[in-house]
Coordinates of C-alpha atoms in Angstrom, one line a residue:
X1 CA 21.0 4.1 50.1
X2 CA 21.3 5.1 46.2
X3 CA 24.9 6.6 47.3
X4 CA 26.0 3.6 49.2
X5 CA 25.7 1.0 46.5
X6 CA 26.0 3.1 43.5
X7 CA 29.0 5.1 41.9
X8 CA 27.1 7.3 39.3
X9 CA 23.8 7.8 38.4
X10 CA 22.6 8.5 34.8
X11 CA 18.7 8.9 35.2
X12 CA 16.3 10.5 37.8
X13 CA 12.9 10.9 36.9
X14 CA 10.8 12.6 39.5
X15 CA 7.3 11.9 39.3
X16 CA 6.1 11.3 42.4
X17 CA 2.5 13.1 43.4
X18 CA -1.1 13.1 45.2
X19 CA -4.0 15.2 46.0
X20 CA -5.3 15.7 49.4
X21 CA -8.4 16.0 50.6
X22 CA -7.3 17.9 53.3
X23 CA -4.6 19.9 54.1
X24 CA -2.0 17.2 56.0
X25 CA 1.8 17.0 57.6
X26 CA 4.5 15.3 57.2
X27 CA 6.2 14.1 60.3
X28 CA 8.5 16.9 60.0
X29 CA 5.5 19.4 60.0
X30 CA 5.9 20.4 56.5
X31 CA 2.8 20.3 54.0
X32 CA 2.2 17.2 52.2
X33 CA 1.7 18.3 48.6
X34 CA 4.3 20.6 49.2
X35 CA 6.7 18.3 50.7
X36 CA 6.1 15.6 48.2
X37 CA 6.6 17.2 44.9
X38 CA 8.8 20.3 46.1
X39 CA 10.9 20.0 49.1
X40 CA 11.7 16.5 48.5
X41 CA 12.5 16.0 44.8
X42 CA 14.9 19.0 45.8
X43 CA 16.6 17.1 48.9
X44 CA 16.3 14.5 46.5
X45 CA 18.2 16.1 43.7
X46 CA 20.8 17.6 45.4
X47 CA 21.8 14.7 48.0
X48 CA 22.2 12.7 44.1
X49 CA 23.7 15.7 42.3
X50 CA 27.7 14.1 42.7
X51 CA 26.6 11.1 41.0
X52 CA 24.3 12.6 38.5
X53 CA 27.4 14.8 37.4
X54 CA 29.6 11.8 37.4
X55 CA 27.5 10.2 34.5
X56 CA 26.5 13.2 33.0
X57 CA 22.9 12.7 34.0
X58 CA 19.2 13.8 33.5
X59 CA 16.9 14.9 35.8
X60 CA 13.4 14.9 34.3
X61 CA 10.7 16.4 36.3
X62 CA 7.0 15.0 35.3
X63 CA 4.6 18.3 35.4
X64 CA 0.6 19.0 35.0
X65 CA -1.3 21.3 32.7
X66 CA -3.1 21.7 35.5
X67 CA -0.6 24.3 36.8
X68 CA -1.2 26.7 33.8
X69 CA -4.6 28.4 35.6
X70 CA -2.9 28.5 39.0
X71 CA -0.4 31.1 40.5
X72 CA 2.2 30.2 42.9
X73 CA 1.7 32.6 46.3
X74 CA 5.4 33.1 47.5
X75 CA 4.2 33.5 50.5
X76 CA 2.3 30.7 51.1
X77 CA 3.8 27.3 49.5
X78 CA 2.3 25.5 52.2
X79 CA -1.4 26.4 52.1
X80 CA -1.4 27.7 55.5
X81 CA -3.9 30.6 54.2
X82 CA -7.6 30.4 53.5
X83 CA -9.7 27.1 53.2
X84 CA -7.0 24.1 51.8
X85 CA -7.7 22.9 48.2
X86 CA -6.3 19.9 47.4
X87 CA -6.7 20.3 43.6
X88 CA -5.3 24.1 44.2
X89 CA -2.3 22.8 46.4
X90 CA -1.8 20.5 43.7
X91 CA -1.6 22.8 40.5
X92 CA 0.6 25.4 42.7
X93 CA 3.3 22.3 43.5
X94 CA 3.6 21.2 39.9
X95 CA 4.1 25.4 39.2
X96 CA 6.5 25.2 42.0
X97 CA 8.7 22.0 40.9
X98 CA 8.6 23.6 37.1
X99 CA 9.9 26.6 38.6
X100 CA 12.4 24.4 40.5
X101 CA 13.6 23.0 36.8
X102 CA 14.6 26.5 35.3
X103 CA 16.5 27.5 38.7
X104 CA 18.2 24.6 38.6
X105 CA 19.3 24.6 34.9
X106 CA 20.1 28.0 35.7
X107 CA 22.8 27.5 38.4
X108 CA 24.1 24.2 36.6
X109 CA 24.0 25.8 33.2
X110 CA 27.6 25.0 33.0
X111 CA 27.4 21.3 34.6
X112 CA 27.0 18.4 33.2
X113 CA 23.7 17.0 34.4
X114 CA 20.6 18.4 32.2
X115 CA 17.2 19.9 34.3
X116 CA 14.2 19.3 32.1
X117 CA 10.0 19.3 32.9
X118 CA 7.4 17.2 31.2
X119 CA 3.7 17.4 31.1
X120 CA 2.7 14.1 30.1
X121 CA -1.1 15.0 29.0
X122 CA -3.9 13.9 30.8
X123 CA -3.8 9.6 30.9
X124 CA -5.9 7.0 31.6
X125 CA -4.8 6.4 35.4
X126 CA -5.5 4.8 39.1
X127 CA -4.2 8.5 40.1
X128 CA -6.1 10.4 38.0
X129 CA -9.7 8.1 38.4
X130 CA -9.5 8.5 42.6
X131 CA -8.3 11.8 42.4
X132 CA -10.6 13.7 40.0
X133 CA -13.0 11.6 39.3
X134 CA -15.7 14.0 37.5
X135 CA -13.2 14.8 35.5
X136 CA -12.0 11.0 34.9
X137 CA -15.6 10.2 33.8
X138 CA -15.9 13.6 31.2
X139 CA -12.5 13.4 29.7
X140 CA -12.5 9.6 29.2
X141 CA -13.0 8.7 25.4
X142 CA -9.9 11.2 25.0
X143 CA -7.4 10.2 27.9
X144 CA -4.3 8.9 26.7
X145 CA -3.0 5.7 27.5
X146 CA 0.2 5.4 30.4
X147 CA 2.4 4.3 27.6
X148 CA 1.6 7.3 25.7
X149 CA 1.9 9.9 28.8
X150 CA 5.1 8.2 29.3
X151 CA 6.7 8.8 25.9
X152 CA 8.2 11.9 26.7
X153 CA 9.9 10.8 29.7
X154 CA 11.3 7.7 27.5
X155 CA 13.0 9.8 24.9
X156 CA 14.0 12.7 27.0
X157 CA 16.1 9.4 29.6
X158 CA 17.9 8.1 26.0
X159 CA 20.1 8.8 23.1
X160 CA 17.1 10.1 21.1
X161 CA 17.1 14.0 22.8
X162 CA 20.7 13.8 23.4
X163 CA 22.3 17.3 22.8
X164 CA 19.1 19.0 23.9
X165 CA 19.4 22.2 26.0
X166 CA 17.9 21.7 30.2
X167 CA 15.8 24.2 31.4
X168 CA 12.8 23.2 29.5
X169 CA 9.0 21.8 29.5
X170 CA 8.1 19.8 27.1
X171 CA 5.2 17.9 25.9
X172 CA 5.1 15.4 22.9
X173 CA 8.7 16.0 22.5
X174 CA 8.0 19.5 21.7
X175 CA 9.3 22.1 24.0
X176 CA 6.2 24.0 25.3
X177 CA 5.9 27.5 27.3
X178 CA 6.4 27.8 30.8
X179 CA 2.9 30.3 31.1
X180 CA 0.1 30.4 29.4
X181 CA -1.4 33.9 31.4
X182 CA 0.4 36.2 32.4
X183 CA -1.0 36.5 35.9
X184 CA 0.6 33.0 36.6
X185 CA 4.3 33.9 35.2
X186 CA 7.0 34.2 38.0
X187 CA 9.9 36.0 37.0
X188 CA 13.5 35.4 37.6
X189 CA 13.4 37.0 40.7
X190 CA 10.8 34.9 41.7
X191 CA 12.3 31.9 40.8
X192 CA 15.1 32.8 43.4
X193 CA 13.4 33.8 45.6
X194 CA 10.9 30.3 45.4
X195 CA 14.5 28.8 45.8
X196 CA 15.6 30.4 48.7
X197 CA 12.2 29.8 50.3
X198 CA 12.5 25.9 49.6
X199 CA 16.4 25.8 50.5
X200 CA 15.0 27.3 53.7
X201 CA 12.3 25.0 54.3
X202 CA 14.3 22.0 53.9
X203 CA 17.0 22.9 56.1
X204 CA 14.6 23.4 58.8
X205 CA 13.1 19.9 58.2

């Protein structure tokens, strides 16, 4: 629809998400954590890409912290393996879609349209409340509010971080590391090999 009424496209902020209590499909018999912030911000992305280049645009890709603790099992995006942990399935996606970012900026690193990740710290949300919600109740005095776990998106969409490099996660407009334990770092050759796995994935879909 986007490409029927529009001719360029200068934003696309992908921030779509849940947690699953249990492990569920999609109609096309993909994973639904996996399908929702992986395979389809990347059928997204590139079914947009023409316009996106045409305006130069930004693709900003909203992240967790809670991907930090978690690895990301190559062979296993979809949580077919051992008891499904919705919280686990969760942290592994947002690994996965950050992943997602630096491949992209990689193979566009001479394109117009800018790849960037986000982690907007933990806010004050209808998501976060039924989702977690021990973890709602303990962190509460020091949640942020939605306006302030949106800031980052704001200035990374406008003039305000133009000439920034893609490829990067940022957090209060800071750009932040990719890893914070080694045991969770994927290397370039994972990162393309992620890639292929979701190219593969979504062509079978």
């Amino acid at each position: 629809r986007v490409l029927e009424t529009e001719s360029e496209l200068d934003i696309l902020v992908d921030n779509a998400g849940a947690i699953h209590e249990r492990r569920t499909e999609t109609e096309d018999g993909m994973e639904a954590t996996f399908a929702t912030m992986v395979a389809g911000p990347f059928v997204l992305v590139s079914g947009l890409l023409p316009l996106l280049e045409r305006s130069e645009g930004r693709v900003i890709t909203v992240v967790s912290g809670g991907m930090y603790g978690q690895a990301l099992p190559l062979d296993d995006l979809q949580f077919e393996q051992g008891d499904f942990n919705g919280t686990l399935a969760y942290a592994r996606a947002k690994r996965a879609a950050t992943a997602m970012v630096r491949e992209w900026a990689r193979r566009h690193r001479a394109g117009p349209v800018r790849f960037n990740a986000m982690h907007p710290g933990w806010a004050d949300t209808p998501g976060l409340a039924e989702s977690l919600p021990g973890f709602y109740e303990f962190m509460g005095p020091v949640l942020r509010t939605p306006e302030e776990g949106a800031d980052t998106i704001t200035w990374l969409a406008t003039g305000a971080a133009a000439g920034l490099p893609g490829g990067r996660l940022y957090l209060d407009r800071r750009a932040r590391p990719f890893d914070r334990f080694p045991s969770t770092r994927l290397s370039p050759a994972d990162r393309r090999e992620l890639w292929d796995r979701v190219v593969s994935s979504t062509a079978e879909g």
